[in-house]
Amino acid sequence: MAHKRGGKKPVFDILYKIPGKLAMKELGKYFKYEDGDIWFVETDRNNMKLEYRAKELISSVKSPFQQIDIVDLYDFGKCLVLDGAIQSTVLDGHIYNEMISHIPIVTHDNPQDVLIIGGGDCGVANEVLKYEEVKKVDFVEIDELVVKECVEHIPEIAGTTSQDNRVNFIFTDGVKFVEDKKNLYDVILVDSSDPVGPAVQLFSREFYQNAKNCLKEDGIMVCQSQSPLFNKDILRNTHKILNELYPIVRTYYAIVPSYPGGIWSFTLASLKNDPLEVDVMKLKTNTKYINEGVFQSCFKLPNMFKYVLE
Amino acid sequence: MAHKRGGKKPVFDILYKIPGKLAMKELGKYFKYEDGDIWFVETDRNNMKLEYRAKELISSVKSPFQQIDIVDLYDFGKCLVLDGAIQSTVLDGHIYNEMISHIPIVTHDNPQDVLIIGGGDCGVANEVLKYEEVKKVDFVEIDELVVKECVEHIPEIAGTTSQDNRVNFIFTDGVKFVEDKKNLYDVILVDSSDPVGPAVQLFSREFYQNAKNCLKEDGIMVCQSQSPLFNKDILRNTHKILNELYPIVRTYYAIVPSYPGGIWSFTLASLKNDPLEVDVMKLKTNTKYINEGVFQSCFKLPNMFKYVLE
């Protein structure tokens, strides 16, 4: 499904000439041709319009769940775009992926069995697999095509996940997957997309309760809890639900330049160990963002984000 | 110069009907009317186009130096826009202002005499004035009209700076101001705009040398050193020059959602005290972003930013 853009010709003209490839109708919604370039147009925000100049629209496919585009942007490099929203980029995808995975893995005494829900770009799995203690990763993603596209087109993010025999791919709905399981996992990572459409359930009390049941007695769960600037209610609500379910709940943050507002929150819920008290020397050093200093400082929330949780 | 937008009428029509107020020609460059609203259009990036839905274009004036617009955006609140680039917003202006000011003031043993270069929105001065030890602030800004506009229209950022008798406003070129002064200041804060046009000199070795001469023997200077993602050369070069001039140089970072990439760097250069070793209990608590945890953790750079400095 790859489409290489050449020279300065209008992309619509080119596309029309490639039977079976991208049609103008498909391209029309999130991409346009302007100033001699392809532009990716974000359409999901109310009060901002963002357009990114693209080097190339690498792939564009439709799964039963969503529109999946892989585009190479000048400022952010190759990106996974789902239904018109940027999910991960080569420039900064590793920040999100490192922050959601290394912190719970290092916090757990012996993280052998890991469950990842979502995260079809394979970036989170790729970080988890850096730890030899991890014996098995159940990787539950609803959309198999997202995984295929990312493995093929964005190896910078997907890494070697698809070749690692510790990974057990399960293409199903994560919400259903956790409904009937008990006492199976040391660490659960919920790498959900935004709480719209099918992902809404991944932010519900019922899901969090079921996920807790899947954990062993010293288990740890981490979820992305949205922007502390623009989604305060979701962060507050996630924190509140987890506080009712777990003895230890810690919200931390990272910079994710390609996300709205540039700051993102994660909330860790733990049945035994506190990330503020662990030995950060266990942290892997083959990372691009996280290090011991970042691990310790990401829990030190600025006042404006503390207020959201109060 | 205020212009209130009413109802759903095209703003251009309204503007034409207000003699002496904004003319379409002035509005044309950075603002447009679309979807029944005013939109602010950023035009200074090569690979991104950003448009922000505005509640109101509050003021629009031209000084001898630049176009000055005050606009109220839905996502960021009231903003100062110079020549089409957002300088500070009510949503996040305090982050930048607190981070560039509290850290050097707290690091210095007795910060009585402070020089601020740039920072016409008065936000940095407003933070500095929170410290009673500060006896005098020489506030050197090239464009008097920026100060007037911000004091009048954005008191949320400007605060009470203009009424504080410790402040000595000097409307002149900061580069020239530091050329012939010696041994005057405890702390110098360089709140420059981006290194294009007149602000280029504020990033030069000659300017940094002259600024150092203005410091007393235990003085501290801080400058904004641009985005560690998109302006790596400037950050690296600033750090290099300051390392040649000062025994202690520390780069730190903060999240500034309205700036490109959402992350911003500052570089502190000190002749005596090290911010990593000071008593952060001196930090004022009437802040929205900085606190003791943020003070200590902002120096713990993520790997990708450390690499920029190596």
Coordinates of C-alpha atoms in Angstrom, one line a residue:
Chain A
M1 CA 0.0 0.0 0.0
A2 CA 3.0 2.3 -0.1
H3 CA 2.8 5.4 -2.2
K4 CA 5.9 7.4 -2.9
R5 CA 5.5 11.0 -3.7
G6 CA 7.7 12.3 -6.5
G7 CA 8.7 15.8 -7.6
K8 CA 6.3 18.6 -7.5
K9 CA 3.3 17.0 -9.2
P10 CA 0.0 17.3 -7.5
V11 CA -0.5 14.2 -5.4
F12 CA -4.1 13.8 -6.4
D13 CA -3.1 13.5 -10.0
I14 CA -0.6 10.8 -9.2
L15 CA -3.0 8.9 -6.9
Y16 CA -5.6 8.8 -9.6
K17 CA -3.1 7.1 -11.9
I18 CA -2.3 4.3 -9.5
P19 CA -5.2 1.8 -9.7
G20 CA -5.9 0.0 -6.5
K21 CA -3.8 2.5 -4.5
L22 CA -4.9 5.4 -2.5
A23 CA -7.9 7.1 -3.9
M24 CA -8.6 10.8 -3.6
K25 CA -11.5 10.2 -1.4
E26 CA -9.4 8.4 1.2
L27 CA -6.6 11.0 1.1
G28 CA -9.0 13.8 1.3
K29 CA -9.9 13.6 4.9
Y30 CA -6.6 14.0 6.6
F31 CA -4.1 14.9 3.9
K32 CA -4.0 17.6 1.3
Y33 CA -1.7 18.9 -1.4
E34 CA -0.4 22.5 -0.9
D35 CA 2.7 24.6 -1.7
G36 CA 4.1 21.6 -3.7
D37 CA 3.9 19.3 -0.7
I38 CA 1.6 16.9 1.1
W39 CA 0.3 18.3 4.3
F40 CA -1.2 16.2 7.2
V41 CA -4.2 18.0 8.6
E42 CA -5.3 17.4 12.2
T43 CA -9.0 17.7 12.5
D44 CA -9.9 16.5 15.9
R45 CA -9.3 19.6 18.0
N46 CA -12.0 22.2 18.5
N47 CA -9.9 25.3 19.0
M48 CA -6.7 24.6 17.0
K49 CA -6.0 23.6 13.5
L50 CA -2.6 21.9 12.9
E51 CA -1.1 21.1 9.6
Y52 CA 2.2 19.3 9.2
R53 CA 4.3 19.4 6.1
A54 CA 5.0 15.8 5.0
K55 CA 7.9 14.3 3.1
E56 CA 5.9 11.2 2.1
L57 CA 2.6 9.5 2.7
I58 CA 4.0 6.0 3.2
S59 CA 0.9 3.9 3.6
S60 CA -2.8 4.4 4.0
V61 CA -5.1 1.5 4.9
K62 CA -8.5 1.0 6.5
S63 CA -9.0 -1.8 9.1
P64 CA -12.3 -2.9 10.5
F65 CA -11.6 -0.5 13.3
Q66 CA -10.0 2.6 11.9
Q67 CA -8.2 4.5 9.2
I68 CA -4.4 3.8 9.6
D69 CA -2.0 6.2 8.0
I70 CA 1.8 6.1 8.1
V71 CA 3.2 9.5 7.1
D72 CA 6.7 10.9 7.2
L73 CA 6.6 14.5 8.5
Y74 CA 9.5 17.0 8.2
D75 CA 9.4 18.0 11.9
F76 CA 8.5 14.7 13.6
G77 CA 9.7 11.9 11.2
K78 CA 7.6 8.9 10.5
C79 CA 4.3 8.8 12.4
L80 CA 1.4 6.5 13.0
V81 CA -1.9 8.3 12.5
L82 CA -5.2 6.6 13.5
D83 CA -8.4 8.2 12.3
G84 CA -6.5 11.5 11.7
A85 CA -4.8 11.7 15.2
I86 CA -1.1 11.3 15.6
Q87 CA -0.4 8.3 17.9
S88 CA 3.4 8.1 17.8
T89 CA 6.3 9.7 16.0
V90 CA 9.9 8.7 15.5
L91 CA 10.9 12.1 17.0
D92 CA 9.3 11.5 20.4
G93 CA 7.4 8.2 20.4
H94 CA 10.2 6.7 22.6
I95 CA 9.5 9.3 25.3
Y96 CA 6.0 8.0 25.9
N97 CA 7.0 4.4 25.4
E98 CA 9.9 4.5 27.8
M99 CA 8.0 6.4 30.5
I100 CA 5.0 4.0 30.5
S101 CA 7.1 0.9 30.7
H102 CA 10.5 1.3 32.5
I103 CA 9.0 2.9 35.6
P104 CA 6.6 0.0 36.5
I105 CA 9.1 -2.7 35.4
V106 CA 11.9 -1.2 37.6
T107 CA 9.4 -0.7 40.4
H108 CA 8.4 -4.4 40.5
D109 CA 10.7 -6.8 42.3
N110 CA 10.5 -9.6 39.7
P111 CA 8.4 -8.6 36.6
Q112 CA 8.2 -11.9 34.8
D113 CA 4.7 -11.8 33.3
V114 CA 3.6 -8.6 31.6
L115 CA 0.3 -7.7 30.0
I116 CA 0.2 -4.9 27.4
I117 CA -3.2 -3.6 26.4
G118 CA -3.2 -1.5 23.3
G119 CA 0.1 -0.1 22.0
G120 CA -0.2 -1.5 18.5
D121 CA 2.9 0.4 17.4
C122 CA 4.9 -2.1 19.4
G123 CA 7.0 0.6 21.0
V124 CA 5.9 -0.2 24.6
A125 CA 6.6 -3.9 24.1
N126 CA 10.0 -3.1 22.6
E127 CA 10.9 -1.2 25.8
V128 CA 9.6 -4.0 28.1
L129 CA 11.6 -6.6 26.3
K130 CA 14.8 -4.8 27.2
Y131 CA 14.5 -6.4 30.6
E132 CA 15.7 -10.0 30.8
E133 CA 13.6 -10.7 33.8
V134 CA 10.5 -10.4 31.6
K135 CA 9.7 -14.0 30.6
K136 CA 6.4 -13.5 28.8
V137 CA 4.5 -10.6 27.3
D138 CA 0.8 -11.0 26.5
F139 CA 0.3 -8.2 23.9
V140 CA -3.5 -7.6 23.5
E141 CA -4.3 -5.2 20.7
I142 CA -7.6 -4.9 19.0
D143 CA -6.3 -4.0 15.6
E144 CA -3.9 -6.5 14.0
L145 CA -3.4 -4.2 11.0
V146 CA -1.9 -1.5 13.2
V147 CA 0.8 -3.9 14.4
K148 CA 1.5 -5.1 10.8
E149 CA 1.8 -1.6 9.5
C150 CA 4.1 -0.4 12.2
V151 CA 6.3 -3.5 12.1
E152 CA 6.7 -3.0 8.3
H153 CA 7.0 0.8 8.1
I154 CA 8.2 2.1 11.5
P155 CA 10.9 -0.2 12.8
E156 CA 12.4 2.8 14.6
I157 CA 9.5 2.5 17.0
A158 CA 8.4 -1.2 16.7
G159 CA 11.9 -2.5 17.2
T160 CA 12.3 -6.3 17.3
T161 CA 9.1 -7.0 19.1
S162 CA 7.6 -9.1 16.4
Q163 CA 10.6 -11.4 16.4
D164 CA 10.9 -11.9 20.2
N165 CA 9.5 -15.2 21.2
R166 CA 8.6 -13.9 24.6
V167 CA 5.7 -12.0 23.0
N168 CA 2.3 -13.6 22.6
F169 CA 0.2 -11.5 20.3
I170 CA -3.5 -11.6 21.1
F171 CA -5.7 -9.6 18.7
T172 CA -8.8 -8.9 20.7
D173 CA -10.5 -6.3 22.8
G174 CA -8.5 -5.5 25.9
V175 CA -11.7 -4.7 27.8
K176 CA -13.1 -8.2 27.2
F177 CA -9.7 -9.9 27.7
V178 CA -9.4 -8.8 31.3
E179 CA -13.0 -9.7 32.3
D180 CA -12.4 -13.3 33.4
K181 CA -8.8 -13.6 34.3
K182 CA -7.3 -13.7 37.8
N183 CA -3.8 -13.6 39.3
L184 CA -1.8 -13.8 36.1
Y185 CA 0.4 -10.8 35.7
D186 CA 3.2 -8.9 37.5
V187 CA 2.8 -5.7 35.5
I188 CA -0.1 -4.5 33.3
L189 CA 0.5 -1.5 30.9
V190 CA -2.5 0.2 29.4
D191 CA -1.4 2.0 26.3
S192 CA -4.8 3.2 25.2
S193 CA -5.6 5.8 22.6
D194 CA -7.7 8.8 23.6
P195 CA -11.0 8.1 25.5
V196 CA -13.2 8.5 22.5
G197 CA -15.0 5.6 20.6
P198 CA -13.8 2.1 21.5
A199 CA -11.2 3.3 24.0
V200 CA -13.7 4.9 26.3
Q201 CA -14.1 1.6 28.2
L202 CA -10.4 1.6 28.9
F203 CA -10.9 4.5 31.3
S204 CA -13.9 3.0 33.2
R205 CA -14.0 1.8 36.8
E206 CA -15.1 -1.6 35.7
F207 CA -12.1 -2.1 33.4
Y208 CA -9.7 -0.9 36.2
Q209 CA -11.3 -3.4 38.6
N210 CA -11.0 -6.2 36.2
A211 CA -7.4 -5.3 35.4
K212 CA -6.6 -5.4 39.1
N213 CA -8.1 -8.9 39.3
C214 CA -5.6 -10.0 36.6
L215 CA -2.7 -8.9 38.7
K216 CA -0.7 -11.1 41.2
E217 CA -0.7 -9.9 44.8
D218 CA 2.3 -7.6 44.3
G219 CA 1.2 -6.4 40.9
I220 CA 1.5 -3.0 39.3
M221 CA -0.7 -1.3 36.7
V222 CA 0.2 1.8 34.7
C223 CA -2.1 3.7 32.3
Q224 CA -1.7 6.9 30.3
S225 CA -4.0 9.4 32.0
Q226 CA -4.1 12.1 29.4
S227 CA -3.0 15.8 29.3
P228 CA -3.0 17.5 32.7
L229 CA -3.7 20.8 30.9
F230 CA -6.5 19.9 28.5
N231 CA -8.0 16.7 30.0
K232 CA -8.0 17.5 33.7
D233 CA -11.3 15.6 34.4
I234 CA -9.9 12.4 32.9
L235 CA -6.7 12.6 34.9
R236 CA -8.6 13.5 38.1
N237 CA -11.1 10.7 37.6
T238 CA -8.5 8.1 36.8
H239 CA -6.5 9.0 39.8
K240 CA -9.6 8.8 42.0
I241 CA -10.7 5.4 40.8
L242 CA -7.2 3.9 41.2
N243 CA -6.9 5.4 44.7
E244 CA -10.0 3.5 45.7
L245 CA -8.6 0.2 44.3
Y246 CA -4.9 0.3 45.2
P247 CA -2.8 1.2 48.3
I248 CA -0.2 3.1 46.3
V249 CA -1.0 5.5 43.4
R250 CA 1.5 7.8 41.8
T251 CA 0.9 10.2 38.9
Y252 CA 3.9 11.2 36.9
Y253 CA 4.6 13.2 33.7
A254 CA 6.7 13.5 30.7
I255 CA 7.1 15.8 27.7
V256 CA 5.6 14.5 24.5
P257 CA 6.1 17.3 21.9
S258 CA 3.7 15.8 19.3
Y259 CA 0.8 15.6 21.8
P260 CA -1.5 18.6 22.5
G261 CA 0.1 20.9 25.1
G262 CA 3.4 18.9 25.0
I263 CA 2.9 17.4 28.4
W264 CA 1.4 14.0 29.2
S265 CA 0.5 12.2 32.4
F266 CA 0.7 8.6 33.5
T267 CA -0.8 7.0 36.6
L268 CA 0.8 4.0 38.3
A269 CA -1.2 1.9 40.7
S270 CA 0.7 -0.6 42.8
L271 CA -0.3 -3.3 45.3
K272 CA 3.1 -3.5 47.1
N273 CA 6.1 -1.5 45.9
D274 CA 6.3 2.3 45.7
P275 CA 8.2 3.8 42.7
L276 CA 9.4 6.6 45.0
E277 CA 11.4 4.0 47.1
V278 CA 12.8 1.6 44.5
D279 CA 16.4 1.1 43.5
V280 CA 16.7 3.0 40.2
M281 CA 20.0 1.5 39.5
K282 CA 18.0 -1.4 37.9
L283 CA 17.0 1.0 35.1
K284 CA 18.3 0.1 31.7
T285 CA 20.6 2.6 30.1
N286 CA 19.9 2.0 26.4
T287 CA 17.2 4.7 26.4
K288 CA 16.8 8.0 24.7
Y289 CA 14.7 9.9 27.3
I290 CA 14.6 8.2 30.7
N291 CA 17.5 8.0 33.1
E292 CA 17.9 7.8 36.8
G293 CA 17.4 11.6 37.2
V294 CA 14.2 11.5 35.0
F295 CA 12.8 8.5 36.9
Q296 CA 13.1 10.3 40.2
S297 CA 12.0 13.7 39.0
C298 CA 9.0 12.7 37.0
F299 CA 6.9 12.3 40.2
K300 CA 7.7 15.9 41.3
L301 CA 4.7 17.5 39.7
P302 CA 4.5 21.3 39.1
N303 CA 2.0 23.1 41.2
M304 CA -0.6 23.5 38.4
F305 CA -0.7 19.7 38.0
K306 CA -0.8 19.0 41.7
Y307 CA -3.9 21.2 41.9
V308 CA -5.6 19.0 39.4
L309 CA -5.3 16.0 41.7
E310 CA -6.4 17.8 44.8
Chain B
M1 CA -7.3 50.3 20.3
A2 CA -9.7 47.6 21.6
H3 CA -12.0 45.8 19.2
K4 CA -14.7 43.6 20.5
R5 CA -16.1 41.0 18.2
G6 CA -19.8 40.5 18.3
G7 CA -22.1 37.8 17.1
K8 CA -21.5 35.9 13.9
K9 CA -20.9 38.8 11.5
P10 CA -17.7 38.6 9.4
V11 CA -15.1 40.5 11.3
F12 CA -13.8 42.3 8.3
D13 CA -17.2 43.9 7.8
I14 CA -17.3 45.0 11.3
L15 CA -13.8 46.4 11.2
Y16 CA -14.4 48.4 8.1
K17 CA -17.3 50.1 9.9
I18 CA -15.2 51.3 12.9
P19 CA -13.2 54.3 11.6
G20 CA -9.8 54.6 13.3
K21 CA -9.9 51.0 14.5
L22 CA -8.3 48.0 13.0
A23 CA -8.3 48.0 9.3
M24 CA -8.5 44.8 7.2
K25 CA -5.0 45.3 5.9
E26 CA -3.6 45.2 9.5
L27 CA -5.7 42.2 10.5
G28 CA -4.9 40.3 7.3
K29 CA -1.4 39.1 8.1
Y30 CA -1.9 37.1 11.3
F31 CA -5.7 36.8 11.7
K32 CA -8.5 35.6 9.6
Y33 CA -12.2 35.1 9.8
E34 CA -13.5 31.5 9.4
D35 CA -16.2 29.2 10.8
G36 CA -17.8 32.3 12.4
D37 CA -14.8 33.0 14.5
I38 CA -11.5 34.9 14.4
W39 CA -8.5 32.7 14.0
F40 CA -4.9 33.5 14.8
V41 CA -2.6 32.1 12.1
E42 CA 1.1 31.3 13.0
T43 CA 3.2 31.9 9.9
D44 CA 6.8 31.7 11.1
R45 CA 7.3 27.9 11.0
N46 CA 8.5 26.1 7.9
N47 CA 6.9 22.7 8.4
M48 CA 3.9 23.4 10.5
K49 CA 0.9 25.6 10.2
L50 CA -1.0 26.4 13.4
E51 CA -4.3 28.2 13.7
Y52 CA -5.9 29.1 17.0
R53 CA -9.6 29.9 17.5
A54 CA -9.9 33.3 19.2
K55 CA -12.6 34.7 21.4
E56 CA -11.5 38.2 20.7
L57 CA -8.8 40.3 19.1
I58 CA -8.3 42.7 21.9
S59 CA -5.7 45.1 20.6
S60 CA -3.5 45.5 17.5
V61 CA -0.9 48.2 17.3
K62 CA 2.4 48.8 15.4
S63 CA 5.4 50.1 17.2
P64 CA 8.7 51.3 15.6
F65 CA 10.0 47.8 16.2
Q66 CA 7.2 45.3 15.6
Q67 CA 3.5 44.5 15.2
I68 CA 2.0 43.9 18.6
D69 CA -1.3 42.0 19.0
I70 CA -3.1 41.0 22.1
V71 CA -5.6 38.2 21.3
D72 CA -7.7 36.0 23.6
L73 CA -7.5 32.4 22.4
Y74 CA -9.9 29.7 23.5
D75 CA -7.2 27.2 24.4
F76 CA -4.5 29.5 25.8
G77 CA -6.4 32.6 27.1
K78 CA -5.0 36.1 26.5
C79 CA -1.7 36.2 24.5
L80 CA 0.9 38.6 23.5
V81 CA 1.8 38.1 19.9
L82 CA 4.8 39.9 18.3
D83 CA 5.2 39.9 14.6
G84 CA 2.9 36.9 14.4
A85 CA 4.7 34.8 17.0
I86 CA 3.1 33.9 20.4
Q87 CA 5.3 35.3 23.2
S88 CA 3.3 34.6 26.3
T89 CA -0.1 33.3 27.2
V90 CA -2.2 33.4 30.3
L91 CA -2.4 29.6 30.3
D92 CA 1.4 29.0 30.5
G93 CA 3.3 32.3 30.5
H94 CA 3.9 31.9 34.2
I95 CA 5.9 28.7 33.6
Y96 CA 8.5 30.4 31.6
N97 CA 8.5 33.5 33.8
E98 CA 8.8 31.5 37.0
M99 CA 11.5 29.2 35.7
I100 CA 13.8 32.0 34.3
S101 CA 13.5 34.1 37.5
H102 CA 13.1 32.1 40.7
I103 CA 16.0 29.8 40.1
P104 CA 18.8 32.4 39.8
I105 CA 17.2 34.6 42.5
V106 CA 17.1 31.7 45.0
T107 CA 20.6 30.6 43.9
H108 CA 22.1 34.0 44.7
D109 CA 22.9 34.7 48.4
N110 CA 21.7 38.2 48.4
P111 CA 20.0 39.3 45.1
Q112 CA 19.6 43.0 45.7
D113 CA 20.3 44.5 42.2
V114 CA 18.6 42.8 39.3
L115 CA 18.8 43.6 35.6
I116 CA 16.1 42.3 33.2
I117 CA 16.8 42.5 29.5
G118 CA 13.7 42.1 27.4
G119 CA 10.6 40.6 28.9
G120 CA 8.3 43.4 27.9
D121 CA 5.2 41.5 29.1
C122 CA 6.5 42.3 32.6
G123 CA 5.9 38.7 33.7
V124 CA 9.6 38.0 34.6
A125 CA 9.8 41.3 36.6
N126 CA 6.6 40.4 38.4
E127 CA 8.2 37.1 39.6
V128 CA 11.5 38.8 40.6
L129 CA 9.5 41.3 42.7
K130 CA 8.1 38.6 44.9
Y131 CA 11.5 38.5 46.7
E132 CA 11.8 41.2 49.3
E133 CA 15.6 41.0 49.1
V134 CA 15.4 42.5 45.7
K135 CA 15.9 46.3 46.2
K136 CA 16.1 47.5 42.6
V137 CA 15.2 46.1 39.1
D138 CA 16.6 47.8 36.0
F139 CA 14.2 46.7 33.4
V140 CA 15.7 47.2 29.9
E141 CA 13.2 46.7 27.1
I142 CA 13.6 48.0 23.6
D143 CA 9.9 48.5 22.9
E144 CA 7.9 50.7 25.4
L145 CA 4.7 49.9 23.6
V146 CA 4.9 46.2 24.5
V147 CA 5.0 47.1 28.1
K148 CA 2.1 49.5 27.8
E149 CA 0.0 47.0 26.0
C150 CA 0.7 44.2 28.4
V151 CA 0.1 46.3 31.5
E152 CA -3.2 47.5 30.1
H153 CA -4.5 44.2 28.6
I154 CA -2.8 41.3 30.3
P155 CA -2.6 42.1 34.1
E156 CA -2.7 38.3 34.7
I157 CA 0.9 38.2 33.4
A158 CA 2.2 41.8 34.0
G159 CA 1.0 41.8 37.6
T160 CA 1.8 44.9 39.6
T161 CA 5.2 45.5 38.0
S162 CA 4.4 48.9 36.7
Q163 CA 3.3 50.1 40.2
D164 CA 6.4 48.8 42.1
N165 CA 8.8 51.6 42.9
R166 CA 11.7 49.2 42.9
V167 CA 11.4 49.0 39.1
N168 CA 13.4 51.4 36.9
F169 CA 12.1 51.1 33.3
I170 CA 14.8 51.9 30.7
F171 CA 13.5 51.7 27.1
T172 CA 16.6 51.1 25.1
D173 CA 18.5 48.3 23.4
G174 CA 19.7 45.7 25.9
V175 CA 22.8 44.9 23.8
K176 CA 23.9 48.6 23.9
F177 CA 22.9 48.9 27.6
V178 CA 25.4 46.3 28.8
E179 CA 28.3 47.6 26.6
D180 CA 29.8 50.0 29.1
K181 CA 28.7 49.0 32.6
K182 CA 30.7 47.1 35.2
N183 CA 30.1 45.4 38.5
L184 CA 26.5 46.6 39.0
Y185 CA 24.2 43.6 39.3
D186 CA 23.7 40.5 41.4
V187 CA 21.4 38.8 38.8
I188 CA 20.9 39.4 35.1
L189 CA 17.9 37.8 33.4
V190 CA 17.9 37.8 29.6
D191 CA 14.3 37.2 28.5
S192 CA 15.0 37.5 24.8
S193 CA 12.7 36.7 21.9
D194 CA 13.8 34.2 19.3
P195 CA 17.2 34.8 17.7
V196 CA 15.9 36.4 14.6
G197 CA 16.1 40.1 13.7
P198 CA 17.1 42.5 16.5
A199 CA 17.4 39.7 19.1
V200 CA 20.2 37.9 17.3
Q201 CA 22.8 40.0 19.1
L202 CA 21.4 38.7 22.5
F203 CA 22.8 35.3 21.6
S204 CA 26.3 36.5 20.7
R205 CA 29.5 36.0 22.5
E206 CA 30.1 39.7 22.7
F207 CA 26.8 40.3 24.5
Y208 CA 27.4 37.5 27.0
Q209 CA 30.9 38.9 27.7
N210 CA 29.5 42.4 28.3
A211 CA 26.7 41.0 30.4
K212 CA 29.3 39.2 32.6
N213 CA 31.2 42.5 33.0
C214 CA 28.0 44.0 34.4
L215 CA 27.8 41.4 37.2
K216 CA 29.3 41.7 40.6
E217 CA 31.9 39.1 41.6
D218 CA 29.3 36.5 42.8
G219 CA 26.8 37.3 40.0
I220 CA 24.5 35.0 38.1
M221 CA 23.1 35.3 34.6
V222 CA 20.3 33.3 33.1
C223 CA 19.1 33.3 29.5
Q224 CA 16.5 31.4 27.6
S225 CA 18.4 29.0 25.3
Q226 CA 15.6 27.9 23.0
S227 CA 14.1 24.5 22.2
P228 CA 16.3 21.5 22.8
L229 CA 14.4 19.7 20.1
F230 CA 14.2 22.3 17.3
N231 CA 17.1 24.7 18.1
K232 CA 19.8 22.4 19.2
D233 CA 22.6 24.5 17.7
I234 CA 21.6 27.6 19.6
L235 CA 21.4 25.7 22.9
R236 CA 24.7 24.0 22.3
N237 CA 26.4 27.3 21.2
T238 CA 25.0 29.2 24.2
H239 CA 26.1 26.5 26.6
K240 CA 29.6 26.5 25.0
I241 CA 30.1 30.3 25.1
L242 CA 28.9 30.5 28.8
N243 CA 31.2 27.5 29.7
E244 CA 34.1 29.6 28.5
L245 CA 33.1 32.6 30.5
Y246 CA 31.8 31.2 33.8
P247 CA 33.0 28.5 36.3
I248 CA 29.4 27.1 36.8
V249 CA 27.0 26.6 33.9
R250 CA 23.7 24.7 34.3
T251 CA 21.1 24.1 31.7
Y252 CA 17.6 23.3 32.9
Y253 CA 14.2 22.8 31.2
A254 CA 10.5 23.4 31.6
I255 CA 7.4 22.6 29.7
V256 CA 5.9 25.5 27.8
P257 CA 2.9 24.2 26.0
S258 CA 2.4 27.2 23.7
Y259 CA 6.0 27.0 22.4
P260 CA 7.1 24.7 19.5
G261 CA 7.7 21.2 20.8
G262 CA 6.4 22.1 24.3
I263 CA 9.8 22.0 25.9
W264 CA 12.1 24.9 26.5
S265 CA 15.6 25.3 27.8
F266 CA 17.3 27.9 30.1
T267 CA 21.0 28.2 30.8
L268 CA 22.2 29.6 34.1
A269 CA 25.8 30.9 34.4
S270 CA 27.2 31.6 37.8
L271 CA 30.4 33.1 39.2
K272 CA 30.0 31.6 42.7
N273 CA 26.9 29.6 43.7
D274 CA 25.7 26.4 42.2
P275 CA 21.9 26.0 41.9
L276 CA 22.4 22.3 42.5
E277 CA 23.7 23.1 46.0
V278 CA 21.5 25.9 47.3
D279 CA 18.8 25.8 50.0
V280 CA 15.6 25.6 48.0
M281 CA 13.5 26.4 51.1
K282 CA 14.1 30.1 50.1
L283 CA 11.8 29.5 47.2
K284 CA 8.6 31.5 47.3
T285 CA 5.4 29.4 47.4
N286 CA 3.0 31.8 45.6
T287 CA 3.7 30.2 42.3
K288 CA 1.7 28.2 39.8
Y289 CA 4.5 25.9 38.3
I290 CA 7.7 25.9 40.3
N291 CA 8.1 24.3 43.7
E292 CA 11.0 22.7 45.5
G293 CA 10.6 19.4 43.6
V294 CA 10.5 21.2 40.3
F295 CA 13.5 23.3 41.2
Q296 CA 15.6 20.3 42.0
S297 CA 14.4 18.1 39.1
C298 CA 14.6 20.7 36.2
F299 CA 18.3 20.1 36.0
K300 CA 17.9 16.4 35.5
L301 CA 17.9 16.4 31.8
P302 CA 16.5 13.6 29.7
N303 CA 19.1 11.7 27.7
M304 CA 18.2 13.2 24.4
F305 CA 18.8 16.7 25.8
K306 CA 22.0 15.7 27.5
Y307 CA 23.3 14.5 24.1
V308 CA 22.7 18.0 22.7
L309 CA 25.2 19.4 25.2
E310 CA 27.9 16.7 24.8

